[in-house]
Tab-separated table of C-alpha atoms and ligand atoms in Angstrom:
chain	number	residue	atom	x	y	z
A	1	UNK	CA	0.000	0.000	0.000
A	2	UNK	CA	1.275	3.784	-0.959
A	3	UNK	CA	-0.291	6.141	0.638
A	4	UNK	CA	-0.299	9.630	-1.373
A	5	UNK	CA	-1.883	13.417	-0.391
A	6	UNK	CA	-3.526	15.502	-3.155
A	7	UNK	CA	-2.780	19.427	-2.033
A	8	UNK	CA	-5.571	21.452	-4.266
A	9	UNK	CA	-9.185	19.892	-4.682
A	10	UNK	CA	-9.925	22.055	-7.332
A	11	UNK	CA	-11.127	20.874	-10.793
A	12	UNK	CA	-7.597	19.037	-11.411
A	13	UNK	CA	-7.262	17.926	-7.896
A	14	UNK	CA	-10.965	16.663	-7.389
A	15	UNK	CA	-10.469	15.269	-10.709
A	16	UNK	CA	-7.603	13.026	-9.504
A	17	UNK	CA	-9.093	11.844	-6.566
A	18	UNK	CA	-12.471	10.923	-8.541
A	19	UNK	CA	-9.865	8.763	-10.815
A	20	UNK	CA	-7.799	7.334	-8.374
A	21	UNK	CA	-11.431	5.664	-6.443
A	22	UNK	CA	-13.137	5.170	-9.518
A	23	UNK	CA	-10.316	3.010	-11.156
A	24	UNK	CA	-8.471	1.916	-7.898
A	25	UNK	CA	-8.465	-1.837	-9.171
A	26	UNK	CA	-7.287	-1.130	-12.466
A	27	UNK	CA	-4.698	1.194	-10.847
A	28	UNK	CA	-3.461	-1.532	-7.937
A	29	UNK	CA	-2.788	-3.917	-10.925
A	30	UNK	CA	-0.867	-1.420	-12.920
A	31	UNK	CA	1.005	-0.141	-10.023
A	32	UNK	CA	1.414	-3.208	-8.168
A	33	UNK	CA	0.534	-1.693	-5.267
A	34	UNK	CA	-2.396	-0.325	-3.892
A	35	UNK	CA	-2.977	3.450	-3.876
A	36	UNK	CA	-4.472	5.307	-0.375
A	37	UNK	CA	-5.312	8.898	-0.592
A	38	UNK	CA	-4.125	9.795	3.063
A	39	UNK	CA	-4.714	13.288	3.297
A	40	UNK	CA	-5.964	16.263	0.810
A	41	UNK	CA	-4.822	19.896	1.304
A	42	UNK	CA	-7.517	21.979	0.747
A	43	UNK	CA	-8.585	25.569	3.124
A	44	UNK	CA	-12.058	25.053	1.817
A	45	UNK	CA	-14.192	22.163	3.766
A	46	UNK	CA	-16.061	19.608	1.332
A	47	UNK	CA	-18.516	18.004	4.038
A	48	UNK	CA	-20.220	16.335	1.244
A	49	UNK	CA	-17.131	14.695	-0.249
A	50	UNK	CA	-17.191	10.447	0.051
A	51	UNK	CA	-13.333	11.593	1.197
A	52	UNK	CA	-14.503	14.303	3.811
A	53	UNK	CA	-12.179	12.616	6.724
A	54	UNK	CA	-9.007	12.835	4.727
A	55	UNK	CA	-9.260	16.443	4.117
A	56	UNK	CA	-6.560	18.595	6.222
A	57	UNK	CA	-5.551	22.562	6.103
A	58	UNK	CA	-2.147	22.267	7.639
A	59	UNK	CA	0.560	21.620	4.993
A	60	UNK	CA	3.268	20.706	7.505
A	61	UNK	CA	1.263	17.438	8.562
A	62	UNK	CA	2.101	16.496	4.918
A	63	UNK	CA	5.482	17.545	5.074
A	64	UNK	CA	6.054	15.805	8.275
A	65	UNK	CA	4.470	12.086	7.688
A	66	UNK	CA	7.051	9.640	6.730
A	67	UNK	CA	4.277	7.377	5.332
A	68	UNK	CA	3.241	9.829	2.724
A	69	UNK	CA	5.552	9.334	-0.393
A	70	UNK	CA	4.099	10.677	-3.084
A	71	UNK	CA	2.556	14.288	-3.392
A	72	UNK	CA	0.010	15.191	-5.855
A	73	UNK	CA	0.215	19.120	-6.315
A	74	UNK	CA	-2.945	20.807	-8.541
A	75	UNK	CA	-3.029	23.691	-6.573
A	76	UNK	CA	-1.792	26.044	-9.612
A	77	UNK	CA	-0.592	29.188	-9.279
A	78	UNK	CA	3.175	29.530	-8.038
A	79	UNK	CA	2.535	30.741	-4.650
A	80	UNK	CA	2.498	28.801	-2.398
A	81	UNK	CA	2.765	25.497	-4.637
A	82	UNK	CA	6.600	26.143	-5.494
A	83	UNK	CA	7.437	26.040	-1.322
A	84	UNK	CA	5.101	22.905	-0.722
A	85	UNK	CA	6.341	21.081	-4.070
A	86	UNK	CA	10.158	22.281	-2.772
A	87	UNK	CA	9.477	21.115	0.738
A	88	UNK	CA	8.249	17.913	0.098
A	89	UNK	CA	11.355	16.737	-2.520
A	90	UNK	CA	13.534	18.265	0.811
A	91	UNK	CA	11.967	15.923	2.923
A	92	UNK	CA	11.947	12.737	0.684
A	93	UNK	CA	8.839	12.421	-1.355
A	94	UNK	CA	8.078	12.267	-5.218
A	95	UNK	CA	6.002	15.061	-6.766
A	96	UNK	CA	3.792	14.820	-9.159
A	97	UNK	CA	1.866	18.404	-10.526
A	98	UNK	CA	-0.306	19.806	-13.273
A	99	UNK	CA	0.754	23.093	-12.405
A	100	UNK	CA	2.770	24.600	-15.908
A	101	UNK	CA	3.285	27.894	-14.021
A	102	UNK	CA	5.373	26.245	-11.263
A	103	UNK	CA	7.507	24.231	-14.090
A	104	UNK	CA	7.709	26.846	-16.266
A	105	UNK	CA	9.073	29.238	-13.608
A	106	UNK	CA	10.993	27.089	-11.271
A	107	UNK	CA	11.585	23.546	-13.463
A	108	UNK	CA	15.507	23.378	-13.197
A	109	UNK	CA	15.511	23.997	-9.291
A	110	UNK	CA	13.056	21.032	-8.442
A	111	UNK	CA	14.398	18.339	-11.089
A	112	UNK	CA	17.420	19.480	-9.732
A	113	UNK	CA	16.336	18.604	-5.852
A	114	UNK	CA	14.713	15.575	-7.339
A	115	UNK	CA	17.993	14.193	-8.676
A	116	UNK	CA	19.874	14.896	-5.746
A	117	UNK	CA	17.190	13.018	-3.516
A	118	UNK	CA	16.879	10.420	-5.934
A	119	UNK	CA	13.178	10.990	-5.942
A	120	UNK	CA	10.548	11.283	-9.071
A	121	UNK	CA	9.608	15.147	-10.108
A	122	UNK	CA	6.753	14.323	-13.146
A	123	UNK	CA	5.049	16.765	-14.698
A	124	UNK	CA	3.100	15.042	-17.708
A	125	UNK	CA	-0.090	16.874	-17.203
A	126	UNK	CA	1.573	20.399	-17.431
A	127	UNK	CA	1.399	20.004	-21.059
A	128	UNK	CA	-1.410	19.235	-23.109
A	129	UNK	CA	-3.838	18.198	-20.678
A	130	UNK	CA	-4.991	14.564	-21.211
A	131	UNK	CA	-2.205	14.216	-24.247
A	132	UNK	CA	0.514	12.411	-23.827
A	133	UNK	CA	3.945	14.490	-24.440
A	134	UNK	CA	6.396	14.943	-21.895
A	135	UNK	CA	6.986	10.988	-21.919
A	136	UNK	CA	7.075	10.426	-25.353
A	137	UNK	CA	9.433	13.282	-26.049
A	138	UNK	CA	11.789	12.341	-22.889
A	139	UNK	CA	11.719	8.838	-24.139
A	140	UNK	CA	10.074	7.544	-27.527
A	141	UNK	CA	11.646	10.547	-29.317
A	142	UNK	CA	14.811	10.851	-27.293
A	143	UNK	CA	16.927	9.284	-30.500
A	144	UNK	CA	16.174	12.516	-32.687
A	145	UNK	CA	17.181	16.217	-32.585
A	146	UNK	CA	14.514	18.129	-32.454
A	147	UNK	CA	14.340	20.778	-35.081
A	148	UNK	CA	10.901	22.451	-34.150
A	149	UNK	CA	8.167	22.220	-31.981
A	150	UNK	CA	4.723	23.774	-32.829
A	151	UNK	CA	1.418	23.382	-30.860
A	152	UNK	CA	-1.617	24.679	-29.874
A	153	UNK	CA	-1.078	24.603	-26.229
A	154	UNK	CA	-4.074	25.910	-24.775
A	155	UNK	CA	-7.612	24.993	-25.221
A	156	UNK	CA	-9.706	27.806	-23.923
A	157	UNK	CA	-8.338	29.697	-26.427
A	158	UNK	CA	-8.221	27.142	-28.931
A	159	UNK	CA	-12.349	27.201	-28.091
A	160	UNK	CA	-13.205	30.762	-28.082
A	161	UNK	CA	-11.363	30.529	-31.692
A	162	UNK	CA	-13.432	27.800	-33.111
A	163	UNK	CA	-16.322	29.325	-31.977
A	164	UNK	CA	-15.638	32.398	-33.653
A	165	UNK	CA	-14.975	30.820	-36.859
A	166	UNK	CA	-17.718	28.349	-37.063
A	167	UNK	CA	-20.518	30.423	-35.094
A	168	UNK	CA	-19.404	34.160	-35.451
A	169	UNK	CA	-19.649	33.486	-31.665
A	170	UNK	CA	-18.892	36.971	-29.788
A	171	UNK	CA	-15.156	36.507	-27.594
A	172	UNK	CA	-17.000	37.253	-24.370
A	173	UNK	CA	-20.017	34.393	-25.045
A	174	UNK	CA	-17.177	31.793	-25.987
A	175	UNK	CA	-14.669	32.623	-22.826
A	176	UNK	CA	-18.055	32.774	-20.378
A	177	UNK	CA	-18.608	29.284	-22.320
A	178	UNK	CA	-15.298	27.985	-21.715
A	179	UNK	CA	-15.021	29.226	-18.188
A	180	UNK	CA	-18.517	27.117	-17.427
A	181	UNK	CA	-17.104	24.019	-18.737
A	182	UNK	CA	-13.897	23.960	-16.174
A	183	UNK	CA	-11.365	24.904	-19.212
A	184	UNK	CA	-10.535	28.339	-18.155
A	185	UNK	CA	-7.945	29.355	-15.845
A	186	UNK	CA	-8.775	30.881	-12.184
A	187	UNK	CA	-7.492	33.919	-13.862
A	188	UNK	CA	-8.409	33.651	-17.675
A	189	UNK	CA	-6.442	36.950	-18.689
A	190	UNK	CA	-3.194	33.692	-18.541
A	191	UNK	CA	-5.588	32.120	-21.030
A	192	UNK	CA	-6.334	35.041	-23.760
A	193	UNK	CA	-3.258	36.477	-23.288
A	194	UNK	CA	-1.251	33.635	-24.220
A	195	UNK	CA	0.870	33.303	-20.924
A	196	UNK	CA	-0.760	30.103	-20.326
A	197	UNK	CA	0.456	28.572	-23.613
A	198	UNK	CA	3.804	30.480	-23.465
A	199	UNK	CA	4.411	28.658	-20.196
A	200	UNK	CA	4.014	25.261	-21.637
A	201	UNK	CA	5.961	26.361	-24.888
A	202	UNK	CA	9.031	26.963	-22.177
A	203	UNK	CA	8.515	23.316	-20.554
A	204	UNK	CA	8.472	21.528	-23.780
A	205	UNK	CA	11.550	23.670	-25.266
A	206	UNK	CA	13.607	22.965	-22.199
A	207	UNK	CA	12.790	19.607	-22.120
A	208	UNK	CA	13.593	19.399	-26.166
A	209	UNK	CA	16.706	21.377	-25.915
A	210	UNK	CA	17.815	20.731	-22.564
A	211	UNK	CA	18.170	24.095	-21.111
A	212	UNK	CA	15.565	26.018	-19.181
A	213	UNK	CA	13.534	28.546	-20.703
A	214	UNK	CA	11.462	31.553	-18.717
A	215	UNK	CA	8.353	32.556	-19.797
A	216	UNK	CA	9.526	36.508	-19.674
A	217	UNK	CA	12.214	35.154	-22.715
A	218	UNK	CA	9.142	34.338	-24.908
A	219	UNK	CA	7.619	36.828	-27.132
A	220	UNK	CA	3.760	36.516	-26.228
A	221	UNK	CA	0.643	37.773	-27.982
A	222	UNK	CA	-2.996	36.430	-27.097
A	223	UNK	CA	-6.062	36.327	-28.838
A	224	UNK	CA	-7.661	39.561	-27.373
A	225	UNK	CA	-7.114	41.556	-30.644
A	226	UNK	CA	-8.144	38.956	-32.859
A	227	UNK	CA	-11.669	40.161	-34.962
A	228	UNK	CA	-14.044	38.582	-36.664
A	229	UNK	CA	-12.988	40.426	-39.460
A	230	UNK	CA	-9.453	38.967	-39.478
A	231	UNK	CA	-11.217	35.802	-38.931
A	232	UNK	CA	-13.030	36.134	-42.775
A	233	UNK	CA	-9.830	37.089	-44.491
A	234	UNK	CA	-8.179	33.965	-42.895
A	235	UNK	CA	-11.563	32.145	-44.464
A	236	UNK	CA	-10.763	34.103	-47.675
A	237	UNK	CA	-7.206	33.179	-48.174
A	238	UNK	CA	-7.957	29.556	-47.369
A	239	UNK	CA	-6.551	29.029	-43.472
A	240	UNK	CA	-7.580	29.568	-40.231
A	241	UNK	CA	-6.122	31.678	-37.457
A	242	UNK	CA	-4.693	29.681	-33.958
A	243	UNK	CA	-2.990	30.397	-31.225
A	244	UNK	CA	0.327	28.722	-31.680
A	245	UNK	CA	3.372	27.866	-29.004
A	246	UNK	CA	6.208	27.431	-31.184
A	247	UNK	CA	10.358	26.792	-30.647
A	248	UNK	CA	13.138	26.185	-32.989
A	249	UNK	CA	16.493	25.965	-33.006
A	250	UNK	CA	18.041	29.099	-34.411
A	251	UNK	CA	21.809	30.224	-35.067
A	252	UNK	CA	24.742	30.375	-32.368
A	253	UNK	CA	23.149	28.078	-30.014
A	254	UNK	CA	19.975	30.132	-29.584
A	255	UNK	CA	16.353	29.558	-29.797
A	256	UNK	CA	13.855	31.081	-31.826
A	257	UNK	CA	10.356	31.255	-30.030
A	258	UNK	CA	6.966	33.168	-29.730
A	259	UNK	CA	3.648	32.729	-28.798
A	260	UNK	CA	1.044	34.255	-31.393
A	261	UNK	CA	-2.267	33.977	-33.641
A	262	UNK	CA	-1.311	32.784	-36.603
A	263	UNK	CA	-2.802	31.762	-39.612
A	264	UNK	CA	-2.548	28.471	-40.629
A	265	UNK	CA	-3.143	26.717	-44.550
A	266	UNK	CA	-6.374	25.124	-43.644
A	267	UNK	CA	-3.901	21.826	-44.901
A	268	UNK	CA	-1.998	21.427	-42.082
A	269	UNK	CA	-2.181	19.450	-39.402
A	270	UNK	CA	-3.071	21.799	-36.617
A	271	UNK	CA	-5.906	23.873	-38.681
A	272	UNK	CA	-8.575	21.067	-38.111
A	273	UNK	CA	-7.749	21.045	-34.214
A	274	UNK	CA	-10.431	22.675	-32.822
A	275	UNK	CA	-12.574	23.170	-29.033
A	276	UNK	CA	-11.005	22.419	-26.370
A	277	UNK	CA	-8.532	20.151	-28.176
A	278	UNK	CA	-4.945	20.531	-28.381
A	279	UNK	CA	-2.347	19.762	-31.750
A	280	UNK	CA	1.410	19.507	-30.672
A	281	UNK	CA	3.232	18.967	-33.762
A	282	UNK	CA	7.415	17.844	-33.158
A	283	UNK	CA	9.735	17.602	-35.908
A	284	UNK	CA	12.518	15.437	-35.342
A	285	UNK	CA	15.409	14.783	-37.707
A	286	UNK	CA	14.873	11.042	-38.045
A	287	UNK	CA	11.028	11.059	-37.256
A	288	UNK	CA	10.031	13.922	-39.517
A	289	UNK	CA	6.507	14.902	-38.484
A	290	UNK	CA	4.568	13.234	-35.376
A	291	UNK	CA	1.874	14.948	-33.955
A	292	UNK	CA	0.004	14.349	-30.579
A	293	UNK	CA	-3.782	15.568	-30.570
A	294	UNK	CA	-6.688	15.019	-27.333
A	295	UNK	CA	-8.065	16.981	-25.105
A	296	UNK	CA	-5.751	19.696	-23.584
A	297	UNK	CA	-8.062	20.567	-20.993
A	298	UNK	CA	-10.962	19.534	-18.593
A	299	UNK	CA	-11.101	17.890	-15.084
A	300	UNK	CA	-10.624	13.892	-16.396
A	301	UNK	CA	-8.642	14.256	-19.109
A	302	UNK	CA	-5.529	16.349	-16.716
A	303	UNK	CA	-6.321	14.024	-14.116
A	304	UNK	CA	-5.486	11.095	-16.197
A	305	UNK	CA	-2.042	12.431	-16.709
A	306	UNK	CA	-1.503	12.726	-13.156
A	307	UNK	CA	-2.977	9.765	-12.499
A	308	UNK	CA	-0.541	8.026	-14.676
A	309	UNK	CA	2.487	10.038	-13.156
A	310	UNK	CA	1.636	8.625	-9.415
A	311	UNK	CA	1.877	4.907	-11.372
A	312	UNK	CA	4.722	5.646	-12.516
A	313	UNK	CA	6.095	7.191	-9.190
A	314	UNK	CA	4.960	4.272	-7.139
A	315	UNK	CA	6.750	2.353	-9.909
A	316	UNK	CA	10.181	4.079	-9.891
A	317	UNK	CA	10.633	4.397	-6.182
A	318	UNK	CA	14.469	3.673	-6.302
A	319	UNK	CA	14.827	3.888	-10.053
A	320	UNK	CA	14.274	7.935	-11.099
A	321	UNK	CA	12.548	8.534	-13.877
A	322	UNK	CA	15.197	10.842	-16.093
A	323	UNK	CA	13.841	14.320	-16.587
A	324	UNK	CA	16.384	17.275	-16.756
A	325	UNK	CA	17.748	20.873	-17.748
A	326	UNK	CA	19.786	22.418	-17.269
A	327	UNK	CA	19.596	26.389	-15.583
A	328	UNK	CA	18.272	28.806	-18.373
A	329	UNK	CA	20.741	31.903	-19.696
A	330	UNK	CA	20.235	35.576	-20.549
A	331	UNK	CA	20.374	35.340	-24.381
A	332	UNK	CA	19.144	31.812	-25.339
A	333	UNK	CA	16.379	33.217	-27.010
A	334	UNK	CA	16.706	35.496	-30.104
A	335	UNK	CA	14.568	38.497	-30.657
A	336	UNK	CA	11.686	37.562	-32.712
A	337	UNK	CA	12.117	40.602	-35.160
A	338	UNK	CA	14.884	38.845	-36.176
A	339	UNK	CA	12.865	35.580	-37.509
A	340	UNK	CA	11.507	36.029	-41.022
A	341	UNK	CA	8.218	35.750	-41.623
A	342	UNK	CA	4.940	36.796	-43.773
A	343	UNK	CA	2.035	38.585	-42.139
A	344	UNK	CA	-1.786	39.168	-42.992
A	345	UNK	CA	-2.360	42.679	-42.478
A	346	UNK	CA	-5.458	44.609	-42.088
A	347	UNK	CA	-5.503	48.299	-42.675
A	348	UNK	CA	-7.430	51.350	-42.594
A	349	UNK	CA	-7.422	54.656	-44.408
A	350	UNK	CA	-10.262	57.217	-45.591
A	351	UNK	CA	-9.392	56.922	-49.480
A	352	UNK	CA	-8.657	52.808	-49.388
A	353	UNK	CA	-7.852	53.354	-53.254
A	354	UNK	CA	-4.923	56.002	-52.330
A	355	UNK	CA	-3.940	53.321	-49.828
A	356	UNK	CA	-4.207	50.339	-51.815
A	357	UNK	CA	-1.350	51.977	-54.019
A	358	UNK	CA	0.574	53.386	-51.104
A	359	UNK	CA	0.524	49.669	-49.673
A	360	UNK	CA	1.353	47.741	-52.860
A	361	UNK	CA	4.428	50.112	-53.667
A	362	UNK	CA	5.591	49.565	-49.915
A	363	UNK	CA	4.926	45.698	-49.584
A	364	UNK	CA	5.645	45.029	-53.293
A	365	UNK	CA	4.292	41.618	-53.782
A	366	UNK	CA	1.330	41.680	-51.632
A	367	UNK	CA	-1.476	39.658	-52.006
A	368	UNK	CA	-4.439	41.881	-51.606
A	369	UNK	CA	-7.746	39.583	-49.702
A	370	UNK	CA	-11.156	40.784	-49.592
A	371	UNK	CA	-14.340	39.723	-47.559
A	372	UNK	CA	-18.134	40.411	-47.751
A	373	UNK	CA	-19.439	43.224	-46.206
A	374	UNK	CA	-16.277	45.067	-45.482
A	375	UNK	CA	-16.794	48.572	-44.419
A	376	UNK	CA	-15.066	50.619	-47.826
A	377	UNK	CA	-12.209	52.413	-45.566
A	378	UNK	CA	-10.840	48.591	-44.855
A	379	UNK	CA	-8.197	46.709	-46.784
A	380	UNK	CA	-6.628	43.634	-45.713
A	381	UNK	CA	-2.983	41.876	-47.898
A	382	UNK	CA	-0.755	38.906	-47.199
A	383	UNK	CA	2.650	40.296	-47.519
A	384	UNK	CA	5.435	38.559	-48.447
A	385	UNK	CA	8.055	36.972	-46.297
A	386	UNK	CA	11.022	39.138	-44.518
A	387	UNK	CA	12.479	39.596	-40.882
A	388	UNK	CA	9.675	41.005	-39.217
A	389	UNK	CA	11.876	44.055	-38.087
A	390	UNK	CA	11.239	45.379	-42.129
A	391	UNK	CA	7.536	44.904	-41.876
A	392	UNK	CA	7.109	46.797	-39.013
A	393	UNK	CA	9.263	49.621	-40.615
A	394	UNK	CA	7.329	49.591	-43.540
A	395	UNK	CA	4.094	49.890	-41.350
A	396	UNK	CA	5.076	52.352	-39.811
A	397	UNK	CA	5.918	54.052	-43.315
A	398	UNK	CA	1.950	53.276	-43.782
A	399	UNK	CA	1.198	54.801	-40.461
A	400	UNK	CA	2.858	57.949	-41.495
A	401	UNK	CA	0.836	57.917	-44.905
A	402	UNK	CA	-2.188	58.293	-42.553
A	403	UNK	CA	-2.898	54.853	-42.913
A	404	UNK	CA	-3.926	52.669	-39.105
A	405	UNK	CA	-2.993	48.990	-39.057
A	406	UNK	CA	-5.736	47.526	-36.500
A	407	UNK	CA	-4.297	43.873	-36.652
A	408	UNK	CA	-1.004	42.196	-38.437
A	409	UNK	CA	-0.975	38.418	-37.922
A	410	UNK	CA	1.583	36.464	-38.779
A	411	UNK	CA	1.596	33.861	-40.974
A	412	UNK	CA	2.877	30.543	-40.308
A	413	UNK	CA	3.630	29.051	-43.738
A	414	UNK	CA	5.790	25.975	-43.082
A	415	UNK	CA	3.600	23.965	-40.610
B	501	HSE	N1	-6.544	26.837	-19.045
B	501	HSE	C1	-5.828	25.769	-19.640
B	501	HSE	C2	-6.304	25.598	-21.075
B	501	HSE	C3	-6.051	24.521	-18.838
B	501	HSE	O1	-7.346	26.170	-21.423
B	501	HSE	O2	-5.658	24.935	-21.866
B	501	HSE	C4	-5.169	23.394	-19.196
B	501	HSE	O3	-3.823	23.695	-19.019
């Protein structure tokens, strides 16, 4: 018998403790051992809960019970998970947590506590809710070098998109939507404004490339200027716009990152994701292509991960699990104005005709889109490919000409 605590009966946490009762045969024969929820950390009482007598408010009893081995933490948020999750590896037990905030911010400390204690520090629901990705990358593609990674990371927004492009739902109906169904974060501005996905961009780049990257490295846009009417050129031009995570490997040891909308050829692989599902696609120089899709959010699917991540704990008690990276550096990530791309632009001026020429002189090559309805000061162009740096001088140079550039969205043309 293991005995385990859960600290956080939120949706995750509740989740887990839902699984681990519901499928505690199943679990006991995978394990080979049977699993006891000893205590859960929660400062809110659940009197109604079939595990009301486990339920505790002091962390230290955790802390200080020798029996307890294993820690679940789905608290979220990095205060005060990051001291619990640190104090427990201190005093001797494995850690398993959904929360991509703490291992995003503070990943090379613990694995670096874990190794030294010999103890588990697993993480597999941090990514991707419900997907499998953090294993398979640590171990089934642990032969290749990764040359990119490129995902839709985050499935509220992922939602709140498909909704606007299959029901010209309004942003606020779809995020009140999303927020009902248990998708949303406690604090959804980490969820529209792409921190959320940036965070798990940084675990699956540092797990990829072996050194740690922090969120604040990682250019990050969100969805929150994305329009319906950028929506129908994407239609228009044949794609789709997504909020995309994305990493490469770029010159001199760097990384090239950012977390954006982008529009997508409604051909590849991550245009067709869509809810509350997530796409991660990795390239890998022997694999090519392989791309992991499910549900990336949602109280069963996350706890499943977790779930799986005690097994594995209770199954690795003196042989760790390897997971590691290295400290991150100032400098490991390149400036994104550096990385070449193409961008759909949408523009307005008073005389669009005047404009049009202004624009095609300046961005010569563009591709000029149109959509129904269009008020007649609005114009909207794909423009070809250069370091982003030159298309923001040349909108400016637009801007001058009296011309106002309400959204530019770039254009992801190789996934
Ligand atoms: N808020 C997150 C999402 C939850 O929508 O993807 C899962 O990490």
């Amino acid at each position: 018998m293991v005995k385990i605590a859960i600290m956080g009966h939120g949706v995750v946490g509740s989740g887990v403790a839902e699984v681990l009762c519901s499928h505690a045969d199943n679990i006991a024969k995978r394990a080979k051992e049977e699993i006891e929820i000893k205590y859960i950390l929660d400062l809110r009482d659940f009197p109604d809960s079939p595990l009301c007598d486990r339920f505790i408010k002091d962390f230290s009893i955790i802390e200080a019970d020798p029996e307890v081995r294993i820690v679940v933490e789905t608290m979220g948020g990095l205060h005060p998970a990051y001291d619990f999750v640190k104090r427990c590896l201190l005093a001797g037990k494995s850690v398993v947590t959904s929360n991509k905030e703490l291992v995003a911010a503070k990943g090379a400390e613990l694995l670096a506590i874990a190794q030294k204690k010999n103890l588990n520090f697993l993480f597999e629901a941090s990514v991707g809710g419900g997907i499998p990705i953090i294993r398979p990358m640590s171990q089934c593609l642990a032969a290749n070098d990764v040359i990119e990674i490129a995902g839709i990371l985050n499935g509220t927004t992922n939602f709140i998109l498909t909704k606007m492009i299959h029901d010209s739902m309004d942003f606020s109906d779809a995020l009140a939507l999303a927020q009902k169904l248990g998708y949303a974060e406690r604090n959804p501005a980490a969820d529209i404004e792409g921190q959320d996905a940036c965070r798990k961009i940084c675990i699956l780049a540092s797990l990829a490339y072996g050194r740690h990257v922090y969120p604040d490295q990682v250019h990050t846009e969100g969805i929150t200027g994305v329009t319906l009417a950028d929506v129908e050129y994407a239609d228009a031009w044949g794609g789709v716009i997504k909020l995309i995570g994305r990493v490469k490997r770029a010159q001199q040891e760097k990384l090239s990152m950012i977390v954006c909308p982008m529009l997508l050829s409604r051909e590849s692989q991550l245009a067709n994701v869509d809810d509350v599902f997530n796409g991660i696609m990795v390239r890998g120089d022997s694999t090519g292509d392989v791309v992991f899709y499910g549900k990336g959010a949602g109280k069963l699917p996350t706890a499943s991960a977790v779930v799986a991540d005690v097994i594995d704990c209770v199954k690795h008690f003196r042989a760790r699990k390897y997971l590691f990276w290295e400290e991150g550096k100032e400098g490991y990530v390149g400036n994104y104005l550096d990385d070449s791309t193409s961008m759909l632009i949408r523009l307005r001026a008073e005389n669009a005709a005047l404009a049009a020429e202004n624009t095609e002189a300046i961005f010569e090559g563009a591709q000029r889109l149109y959509r129904k309805q269009a008020p007649k000061e609005e114009l909207a162009y794909i423009v070809p490919e250069m370091p982003e740096r030159e298309i923001r001088k040349k909108l400016e140079r637009l801007e001058k000409l009296g011309i106002s550039v309400p959204s530019a969205i770039r254009v992801a043309n190789d996934l």
